[in-house]
Coordinates of C-alpha atoms in Angstrom, one line a residue:
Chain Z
X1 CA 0.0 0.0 0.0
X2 CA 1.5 3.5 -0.7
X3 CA 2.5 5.3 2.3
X4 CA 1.7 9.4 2.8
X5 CA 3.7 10.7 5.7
X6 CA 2.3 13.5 7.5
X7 CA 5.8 15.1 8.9
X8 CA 5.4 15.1 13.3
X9 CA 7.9 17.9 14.6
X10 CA 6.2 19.3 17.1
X11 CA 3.5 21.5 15.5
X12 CA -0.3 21.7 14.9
X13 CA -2.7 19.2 15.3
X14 CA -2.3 16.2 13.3
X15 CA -4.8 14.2 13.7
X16 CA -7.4 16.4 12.2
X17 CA -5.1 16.6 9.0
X18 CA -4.2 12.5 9.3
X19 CA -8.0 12.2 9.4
X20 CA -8.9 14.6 6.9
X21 CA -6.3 13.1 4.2
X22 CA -7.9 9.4 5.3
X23 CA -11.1 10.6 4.2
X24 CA -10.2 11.9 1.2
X25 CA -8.4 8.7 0.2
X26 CA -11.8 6.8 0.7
X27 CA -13.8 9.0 -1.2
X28 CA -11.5 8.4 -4.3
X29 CA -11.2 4.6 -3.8
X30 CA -7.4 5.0 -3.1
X31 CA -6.0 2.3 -0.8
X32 CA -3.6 4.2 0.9
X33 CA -2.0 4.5 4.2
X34 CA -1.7 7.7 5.9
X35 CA 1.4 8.0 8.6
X36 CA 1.9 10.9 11.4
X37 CA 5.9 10.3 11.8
X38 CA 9.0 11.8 12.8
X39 CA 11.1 9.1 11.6
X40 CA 13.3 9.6 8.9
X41 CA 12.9 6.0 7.6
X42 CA 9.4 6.7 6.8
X43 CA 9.7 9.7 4.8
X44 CA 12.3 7.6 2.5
X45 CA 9.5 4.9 2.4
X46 CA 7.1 7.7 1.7
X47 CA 5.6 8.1 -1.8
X48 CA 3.9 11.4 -0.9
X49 CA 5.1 14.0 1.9
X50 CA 3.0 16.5 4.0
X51 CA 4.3 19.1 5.9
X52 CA 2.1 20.3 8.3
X53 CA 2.5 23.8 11.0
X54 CA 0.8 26.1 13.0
X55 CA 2.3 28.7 15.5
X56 CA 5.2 31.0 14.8
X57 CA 7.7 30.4 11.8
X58 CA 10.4 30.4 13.8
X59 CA 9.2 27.7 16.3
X60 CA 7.9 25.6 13.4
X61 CA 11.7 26.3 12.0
X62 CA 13.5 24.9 15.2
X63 CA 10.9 22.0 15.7
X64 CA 12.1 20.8 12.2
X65 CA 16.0 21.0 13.0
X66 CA 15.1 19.5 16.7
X67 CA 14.6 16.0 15.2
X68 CA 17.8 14.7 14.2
X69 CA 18.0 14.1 10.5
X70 CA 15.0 15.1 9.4
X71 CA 15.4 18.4 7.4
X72 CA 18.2 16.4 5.5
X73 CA 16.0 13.2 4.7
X74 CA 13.2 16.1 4.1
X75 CA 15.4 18.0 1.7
X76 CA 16.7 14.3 0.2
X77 CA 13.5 13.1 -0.6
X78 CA 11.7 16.3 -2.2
X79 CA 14.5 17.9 -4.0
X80 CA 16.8 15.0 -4.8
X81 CA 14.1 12.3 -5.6
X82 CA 11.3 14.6 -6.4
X83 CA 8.1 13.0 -4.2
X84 CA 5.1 14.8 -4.4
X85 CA 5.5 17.1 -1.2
X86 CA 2.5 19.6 0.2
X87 CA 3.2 22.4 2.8
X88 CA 0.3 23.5 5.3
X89 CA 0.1 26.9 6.7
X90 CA 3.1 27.6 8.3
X91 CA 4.6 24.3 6.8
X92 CA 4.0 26.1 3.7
X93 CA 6.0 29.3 4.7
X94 CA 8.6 27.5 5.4
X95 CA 9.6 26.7 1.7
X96 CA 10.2 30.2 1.3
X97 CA 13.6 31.9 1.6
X98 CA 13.2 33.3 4.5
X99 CA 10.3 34.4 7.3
X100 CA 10.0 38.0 8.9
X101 CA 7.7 36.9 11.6
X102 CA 9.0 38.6 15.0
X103 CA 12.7 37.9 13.9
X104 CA 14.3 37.0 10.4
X105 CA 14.5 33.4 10.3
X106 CA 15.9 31.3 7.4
X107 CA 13.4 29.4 5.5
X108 CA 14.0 26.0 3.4
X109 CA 14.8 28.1 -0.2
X110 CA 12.5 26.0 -2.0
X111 CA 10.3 28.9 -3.5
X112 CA 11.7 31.9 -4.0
X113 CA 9.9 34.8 -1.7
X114 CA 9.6 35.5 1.8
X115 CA 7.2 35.7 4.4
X116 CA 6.1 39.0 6.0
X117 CA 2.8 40.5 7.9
X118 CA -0.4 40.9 5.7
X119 CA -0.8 44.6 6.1
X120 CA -4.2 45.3 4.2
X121 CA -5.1 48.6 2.7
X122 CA -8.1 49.0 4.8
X123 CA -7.1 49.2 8.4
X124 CA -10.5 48.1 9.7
X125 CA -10.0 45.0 7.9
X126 CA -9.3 42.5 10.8
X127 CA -5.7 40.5 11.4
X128 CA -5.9 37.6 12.2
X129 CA -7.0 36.8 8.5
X130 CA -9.3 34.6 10.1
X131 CA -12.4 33.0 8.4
X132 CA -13.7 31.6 5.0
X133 CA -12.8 32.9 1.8
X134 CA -12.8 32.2 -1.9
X135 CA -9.7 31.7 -4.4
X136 CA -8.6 33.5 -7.4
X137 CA -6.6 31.0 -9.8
X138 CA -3.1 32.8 -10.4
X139 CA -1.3 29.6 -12.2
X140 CA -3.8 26.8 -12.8
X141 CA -2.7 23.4 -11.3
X142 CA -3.8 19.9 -10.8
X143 CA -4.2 20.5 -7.3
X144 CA -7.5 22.9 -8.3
X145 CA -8.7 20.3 -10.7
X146 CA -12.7 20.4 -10.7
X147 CA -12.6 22.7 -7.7
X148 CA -14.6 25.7 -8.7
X149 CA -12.7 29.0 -7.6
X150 CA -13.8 32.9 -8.4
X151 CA -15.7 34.7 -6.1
X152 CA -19.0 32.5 -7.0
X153 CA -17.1 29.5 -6.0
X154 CA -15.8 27.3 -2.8
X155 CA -14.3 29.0 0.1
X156 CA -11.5 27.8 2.0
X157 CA -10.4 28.2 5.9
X158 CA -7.4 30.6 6.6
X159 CA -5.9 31.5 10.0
X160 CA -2.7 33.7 9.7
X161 CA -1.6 37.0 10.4
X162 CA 1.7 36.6 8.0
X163 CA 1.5 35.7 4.3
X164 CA 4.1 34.5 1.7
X165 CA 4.9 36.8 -0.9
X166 CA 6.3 35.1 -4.3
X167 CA 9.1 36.7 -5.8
X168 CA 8.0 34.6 -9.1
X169 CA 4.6 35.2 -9.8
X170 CA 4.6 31.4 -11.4
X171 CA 4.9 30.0 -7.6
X172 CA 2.0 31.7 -6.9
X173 CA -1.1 29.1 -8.0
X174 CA -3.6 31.2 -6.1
X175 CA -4.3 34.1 -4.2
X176 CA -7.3 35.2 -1.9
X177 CA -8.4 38.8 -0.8
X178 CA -8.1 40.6 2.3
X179 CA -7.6 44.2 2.0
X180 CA -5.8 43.3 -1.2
X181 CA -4.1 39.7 -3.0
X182 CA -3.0 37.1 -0.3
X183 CA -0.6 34.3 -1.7
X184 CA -3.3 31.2 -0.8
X185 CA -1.1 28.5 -2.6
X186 CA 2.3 28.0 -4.3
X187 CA 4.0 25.5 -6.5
X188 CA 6.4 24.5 -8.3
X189 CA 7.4 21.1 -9.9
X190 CA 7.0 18.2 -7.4
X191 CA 5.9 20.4 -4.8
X192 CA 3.1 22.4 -3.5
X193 CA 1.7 24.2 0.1
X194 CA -1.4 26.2 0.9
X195 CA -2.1 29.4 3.1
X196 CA -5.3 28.1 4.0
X197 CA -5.9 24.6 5.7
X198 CA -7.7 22.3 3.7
X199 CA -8.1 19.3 6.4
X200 CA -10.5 22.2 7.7
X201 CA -12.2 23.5 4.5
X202 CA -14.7 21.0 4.2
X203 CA -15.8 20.1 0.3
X204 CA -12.8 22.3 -1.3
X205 CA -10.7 20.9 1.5
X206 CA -11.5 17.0 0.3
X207 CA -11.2 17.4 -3.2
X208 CA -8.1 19.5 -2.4
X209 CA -6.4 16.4 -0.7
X210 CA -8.2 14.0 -2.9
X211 CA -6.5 15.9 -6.2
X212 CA -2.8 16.0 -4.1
X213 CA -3.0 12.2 -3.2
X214 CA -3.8 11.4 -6.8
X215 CA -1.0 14.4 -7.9
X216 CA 1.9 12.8 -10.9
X217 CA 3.9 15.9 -11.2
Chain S
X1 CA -13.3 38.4 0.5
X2 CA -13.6 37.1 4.1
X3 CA -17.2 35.8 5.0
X4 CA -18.5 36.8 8.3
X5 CA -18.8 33.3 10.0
X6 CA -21.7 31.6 11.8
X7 CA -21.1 29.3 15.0
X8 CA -23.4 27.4 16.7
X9 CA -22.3 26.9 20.6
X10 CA -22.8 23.6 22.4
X11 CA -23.0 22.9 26.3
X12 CA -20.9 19.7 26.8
X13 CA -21.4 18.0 30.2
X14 CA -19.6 14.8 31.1
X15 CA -18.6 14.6 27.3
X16 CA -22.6 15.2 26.6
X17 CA -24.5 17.6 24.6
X18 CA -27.2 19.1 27.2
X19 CA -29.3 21.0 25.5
X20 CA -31.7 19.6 23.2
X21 CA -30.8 19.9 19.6
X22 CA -33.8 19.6 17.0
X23 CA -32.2 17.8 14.0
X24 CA -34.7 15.6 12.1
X25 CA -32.9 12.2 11.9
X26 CA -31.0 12.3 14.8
X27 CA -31.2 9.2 16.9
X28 CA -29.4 10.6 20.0
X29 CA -29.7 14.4 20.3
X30 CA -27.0 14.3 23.2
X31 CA -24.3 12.7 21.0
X32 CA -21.7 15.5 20.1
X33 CA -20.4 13.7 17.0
X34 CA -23.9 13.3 15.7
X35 CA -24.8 16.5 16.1
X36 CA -21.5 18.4 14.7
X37 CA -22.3 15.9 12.0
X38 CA -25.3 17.7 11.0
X39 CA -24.2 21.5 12.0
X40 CA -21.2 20.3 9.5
X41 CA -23.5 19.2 6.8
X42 CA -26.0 22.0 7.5
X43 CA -23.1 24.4 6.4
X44 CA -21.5 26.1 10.2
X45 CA -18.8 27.6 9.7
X46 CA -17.4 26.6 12.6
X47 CA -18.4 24.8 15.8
X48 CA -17.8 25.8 19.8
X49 CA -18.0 23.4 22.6
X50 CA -18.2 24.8 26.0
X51 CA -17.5 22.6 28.3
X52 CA -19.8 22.8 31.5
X53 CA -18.4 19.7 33.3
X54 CA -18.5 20.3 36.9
X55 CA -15.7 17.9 38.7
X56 CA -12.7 17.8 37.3
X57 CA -12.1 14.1 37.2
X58 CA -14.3 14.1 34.0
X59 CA -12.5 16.1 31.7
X60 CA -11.0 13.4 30.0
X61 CA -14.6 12.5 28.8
X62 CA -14.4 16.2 26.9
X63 CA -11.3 14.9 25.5
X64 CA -12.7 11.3 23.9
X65 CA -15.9 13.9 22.3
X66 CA -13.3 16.1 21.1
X67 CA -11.4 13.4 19.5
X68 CA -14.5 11.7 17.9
X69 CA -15.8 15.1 16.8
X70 CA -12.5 15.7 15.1
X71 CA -12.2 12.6 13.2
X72 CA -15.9 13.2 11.4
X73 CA -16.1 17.3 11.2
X74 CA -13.9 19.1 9.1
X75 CA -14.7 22.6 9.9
X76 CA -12.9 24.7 12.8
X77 CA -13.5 23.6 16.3
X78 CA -13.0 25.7 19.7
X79 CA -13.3 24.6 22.9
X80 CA -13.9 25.7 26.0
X81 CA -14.3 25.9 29.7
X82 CA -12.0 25.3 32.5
X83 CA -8.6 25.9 30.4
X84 CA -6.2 26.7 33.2
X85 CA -2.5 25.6 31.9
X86 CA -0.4 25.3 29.0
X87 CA -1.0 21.0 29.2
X88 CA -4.8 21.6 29.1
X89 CA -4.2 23.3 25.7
X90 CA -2.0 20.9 24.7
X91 CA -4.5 18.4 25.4
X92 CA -7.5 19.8 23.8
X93 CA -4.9 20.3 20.7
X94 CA -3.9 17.1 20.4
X95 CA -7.5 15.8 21.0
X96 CA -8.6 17.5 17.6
X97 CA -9.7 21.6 18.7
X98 CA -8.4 23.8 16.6
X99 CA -8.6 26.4 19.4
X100 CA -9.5 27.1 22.5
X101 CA -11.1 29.6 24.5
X102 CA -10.0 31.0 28.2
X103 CA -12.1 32.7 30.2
X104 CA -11.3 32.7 33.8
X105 CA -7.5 32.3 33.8
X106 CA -7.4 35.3 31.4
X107 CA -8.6 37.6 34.4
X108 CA -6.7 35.8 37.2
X109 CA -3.3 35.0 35.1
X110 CA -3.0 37.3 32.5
X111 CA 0.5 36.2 32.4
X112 CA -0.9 32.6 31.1
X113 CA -2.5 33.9 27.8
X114 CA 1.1 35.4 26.6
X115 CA 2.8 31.5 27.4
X116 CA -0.2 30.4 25.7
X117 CA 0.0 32.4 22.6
X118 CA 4.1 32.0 22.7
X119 CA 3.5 28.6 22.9
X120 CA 1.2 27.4 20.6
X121 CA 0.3 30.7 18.4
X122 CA -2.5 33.1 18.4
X123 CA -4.6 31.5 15.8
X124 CA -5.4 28.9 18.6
X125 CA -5.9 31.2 21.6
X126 CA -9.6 32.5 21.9
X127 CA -10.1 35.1 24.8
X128 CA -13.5 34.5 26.0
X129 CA -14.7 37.9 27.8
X130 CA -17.8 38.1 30.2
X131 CA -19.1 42.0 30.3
X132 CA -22.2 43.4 32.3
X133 CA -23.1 46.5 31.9
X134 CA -22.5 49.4 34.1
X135 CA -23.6 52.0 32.1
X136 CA -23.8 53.4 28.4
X137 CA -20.5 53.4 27.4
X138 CA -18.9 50.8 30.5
X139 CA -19.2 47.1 31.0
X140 CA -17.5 45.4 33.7
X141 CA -15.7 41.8 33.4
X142 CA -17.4 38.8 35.3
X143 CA -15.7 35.3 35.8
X144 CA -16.6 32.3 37.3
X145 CA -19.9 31.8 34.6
X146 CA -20.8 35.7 35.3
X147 CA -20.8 35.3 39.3
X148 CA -17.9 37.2 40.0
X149 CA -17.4 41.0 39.7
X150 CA -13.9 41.9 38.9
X151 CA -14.1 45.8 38.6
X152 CA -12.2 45.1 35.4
X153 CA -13.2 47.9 32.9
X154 CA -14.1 45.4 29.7
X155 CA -12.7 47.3 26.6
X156 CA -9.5 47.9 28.8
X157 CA -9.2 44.1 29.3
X158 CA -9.9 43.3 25.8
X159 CA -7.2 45.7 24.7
X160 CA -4.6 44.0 27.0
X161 CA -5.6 40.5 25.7
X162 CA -4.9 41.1 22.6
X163 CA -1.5 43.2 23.3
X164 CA -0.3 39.9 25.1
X165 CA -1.6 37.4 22.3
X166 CA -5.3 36.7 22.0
X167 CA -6.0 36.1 18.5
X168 CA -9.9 36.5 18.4
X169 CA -12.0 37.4 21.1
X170 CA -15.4 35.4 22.3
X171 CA -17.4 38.7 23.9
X172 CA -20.7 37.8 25.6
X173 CA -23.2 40.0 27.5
X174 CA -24.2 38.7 30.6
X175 CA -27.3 41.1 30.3
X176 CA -28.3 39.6 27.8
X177 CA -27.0 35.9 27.3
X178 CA -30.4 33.6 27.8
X179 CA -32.7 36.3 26.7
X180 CA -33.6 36.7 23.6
X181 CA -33.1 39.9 23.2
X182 CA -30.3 40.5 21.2
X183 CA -26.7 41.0 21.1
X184 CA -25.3 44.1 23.5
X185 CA -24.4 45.6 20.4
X186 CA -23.0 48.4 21.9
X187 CA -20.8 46.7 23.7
X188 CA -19.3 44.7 21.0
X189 CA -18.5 47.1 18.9
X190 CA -17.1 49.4 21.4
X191 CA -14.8 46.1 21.6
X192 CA -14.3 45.4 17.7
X193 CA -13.6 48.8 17.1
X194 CA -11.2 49.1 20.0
X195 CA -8.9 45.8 18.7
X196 CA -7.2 44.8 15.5
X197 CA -8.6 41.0 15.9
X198 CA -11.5 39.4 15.3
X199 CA -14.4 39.7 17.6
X200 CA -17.3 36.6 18.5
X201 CA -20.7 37.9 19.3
X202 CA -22.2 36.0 21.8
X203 CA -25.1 36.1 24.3
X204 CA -29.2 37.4 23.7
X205 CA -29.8 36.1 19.7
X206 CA -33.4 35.6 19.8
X207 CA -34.1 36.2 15.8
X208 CA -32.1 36.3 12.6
X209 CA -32.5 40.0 12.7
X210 CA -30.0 39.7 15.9
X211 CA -27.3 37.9 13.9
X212 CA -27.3 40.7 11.4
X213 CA -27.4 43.4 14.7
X214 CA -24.3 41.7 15.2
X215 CA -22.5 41.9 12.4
X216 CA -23.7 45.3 11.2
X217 CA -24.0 47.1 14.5
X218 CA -21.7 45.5 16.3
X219 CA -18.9 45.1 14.1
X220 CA -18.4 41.7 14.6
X221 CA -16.1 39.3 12.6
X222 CA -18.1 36.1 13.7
X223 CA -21.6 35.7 15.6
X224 CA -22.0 32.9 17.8
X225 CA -25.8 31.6 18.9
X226 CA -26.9 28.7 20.8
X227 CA -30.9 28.0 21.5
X228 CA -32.4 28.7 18.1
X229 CA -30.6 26.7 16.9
X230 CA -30.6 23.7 18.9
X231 CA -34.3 24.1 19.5
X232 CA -34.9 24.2 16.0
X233 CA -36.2 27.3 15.7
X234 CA -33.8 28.3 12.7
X235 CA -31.6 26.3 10.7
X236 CA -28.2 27.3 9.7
X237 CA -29.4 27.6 6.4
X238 CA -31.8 30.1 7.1
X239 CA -30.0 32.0 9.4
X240 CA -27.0 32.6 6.6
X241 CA -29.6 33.0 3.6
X242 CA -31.2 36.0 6.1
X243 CA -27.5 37.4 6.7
X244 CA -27.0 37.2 3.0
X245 CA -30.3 38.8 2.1
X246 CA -29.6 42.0 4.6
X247 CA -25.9 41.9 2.6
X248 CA -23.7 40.6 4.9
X249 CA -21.3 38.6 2.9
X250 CA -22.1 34.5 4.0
X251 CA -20.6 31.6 2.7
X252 CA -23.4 29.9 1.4

């Protein structure tokens, strides 16, 4: 059975995105096994690669380096052998360069752009960016297949108060609005992460997860 | 653009939903699973549970209905009620909330919301703040489920929450919570308009027209109700189609 690690270093609830990735396997007929792990052995065994995170980039940063080889098999298995790799929220940040969150902390360098507060135009606009919210398509991707974006179609759950901002506008799949654009997804090649979290964003969510576990790049 | 969000609130007792809710098909009306099931299919945009468990020794039951209403609901989940340390939060986390609300420790420990939000990030930490009124433009803070005066002054104490890490806050009237008659919309927006994060409007919804009070006078981000819809008053469906209809922007 295919394995799909979902990477366990310290941050975010897992078992919501473990169960949310489950479902989503069952609702495409995929026999698939879906791993919470910190084990470097199971990423190599891995055919798919989740990074999850919640909390401050540079907690989410040390939390990675904390478990003993893991960055390295991390960085082995996406770059070098090109698995299929999705970043969540702040596991998504940290492909970037760097993060300006509090401090300047060094990201992965996988996509190019850094991570910085959303500072909306209109200052009565709320931060947190907290809520549901619909996509614009920037690049279109398999991810987003039969997922109907635009303001007339599904919404998706965000909670951040920093955002990524793409110094290639390729990387940038999709963006969302809050007091202007919002980087909402990235990609490039073999790999992929969203602002928003879609083991939380119910039928956009599923089909999210459902198109990533299916995902050839 | 961001929807303002509807949240129905449950009363969780020894891992139990107390108060009736009037789903049609629902074959136990006290099963938490079941019925953030149905708020999930019914189209919430997020779900509370506030946890009125009296002892202590049965919080763990609040942890096995979080877990089981994690593994079927994929929306946001809060929870609340008796949070004291960092290891509750922890727990609750790792049981399936995606946040959780303090109420109590926030007033006697304000030191304990800034680990918390160090910790494990303001998107998780929900302030939930308990104002009566003393006059026009004053409300007061009240712990302890609104028995205990604090002489806090409320906006003051909202203010500070969020300096020290509160990344939404839960505001509910005391006036008005179990009446009917509407949100203190004064008093939430003197809050929403006094912080830069979202605010919960909680306490008094009686009719749609409240929800939309909420949003519109009170400046809320989010509007939280409990009885109509667990007595079946409203759905969810009607409630947001009623928001959308007095253009509040719903996700529908």
């Amino acid at each position: 059975m295919s394995l799909t690690v979902i990477l366990d270093y310290g941050s975010g609830n897992l078992r919501s995105a473990q169960k949310a990735f489950e479902r989503a396997a069952r609702e495409r007929g995929l026999a698939m096994e879906i791993r919470v792990t910190a084990n470097p052995d199971d990423l190599r065994q891995a055919e798919r690669i989740v990074l999850p995170g919640v909390g401050a980039f540079r907690d989410c940063r040390a939390g990675l380096e904390a478990v003993a080889g893991l960055r390295e098999t991390l960085e082995a298995e996406v770059i070098t052998k090109a698995k299929p790799f999705l970043g969540i929220c702040v596991g998504m940040q940290l492909m970037a360069d760097l993060g300006r969150e509090h401090e300047v902390t060094q990201g992965l360098g996988w996509i190019k752009g850094e991570v910085r507060a959303i500072t909306p135009c209109d200052p009565n606009l709320k931060i947190p960016h907290m809520g549901w919210n619909t996509l614009e398509t920037q690049t279109p991707h398999a991810l987003f297949k039969d997922i109907p974006l635009g303001p007339k179609g599904l919404h998706a759950y965000f909670v951040h108060s920093y955002a990524m901002y793409c110094a290639r506008d390729m990387d940038c799949l999709a963006t969302t609005d809050h007091g202007g654009p919002i980087t909402a997804a990235i990609g490039r090649d073999n790999m992929a992460g969203t602002q928003f979290h879609p083991e939380k964003s119910q039928t956009l969510g599923l089909a999210f997860l459902g198109n990533f576990l299916e995902w050839r790049p | 653009m961001l929807k303002a969000r509807l949240i129905p609130c449950l009363d969780v007792k020894d891992g139990r939903v107390v108060k009736g809710v009037n789903f049609v098909n629902l074959r136990d009306a006290g099963d938490p699973v079941q019925i953030a099931a149905a708020y999930d299919a019914a189209g919430a945009d997020e779900l509370c549970f506030l946890d009125i468990t009296a002892s202590h020794e049965n919080r763990g039951i609040l942890l096995d209905a979080v877990r089981a209403t994690a593994e079927q609901c994929f929306m946001p989940l809060t929870v609340g009620g008796g949070v004291r340390t960092l290891d509750d939060i922890r727990r609750l986390l790792l049981a399936g909330a995606d946040k959780v609300s303090i109420n109590t420790a926030a007033v006697t420990n304000p030191d304990f919301v800034t680990e918390a939000s160090r910790k494990f990030g303001a998107q998780c930490i929900v302030v939930a703040i308990d104002a009566k009124r003393v006059d026009d433009k004053a409300w007061e803070i009240f712990t302890h489920g609104g028995r205990k005066q604090t002489g806090l002054d409320a906006i003051a104490f909202a203010q500070e929450m969020v300096k020290r890490g509160a990344g939404e806050l839960l505001v509910t009237s005391m006036d008005r919570d179990g009446t009917g008659a509407g949100f203190d919309v004064k008093l939430m927006r003197a809050i929403a308009d006094a912080v830069t994060v979202p605010v919960i409007a909680s306490g008094g919804v009686g009719t749609l027209d409240h929800l939309v009070a909420g949003v519109k006078e009170g400046h809320a981000s989010a509007v939280l109700a409990a009885s109509i819809f667990h007595f079946g008053t409203h759905t969810i469906a009607e409630a947001k189609a009623y928001m959308a209809a007095a253009n509040i922007p719903v996700r529908l």
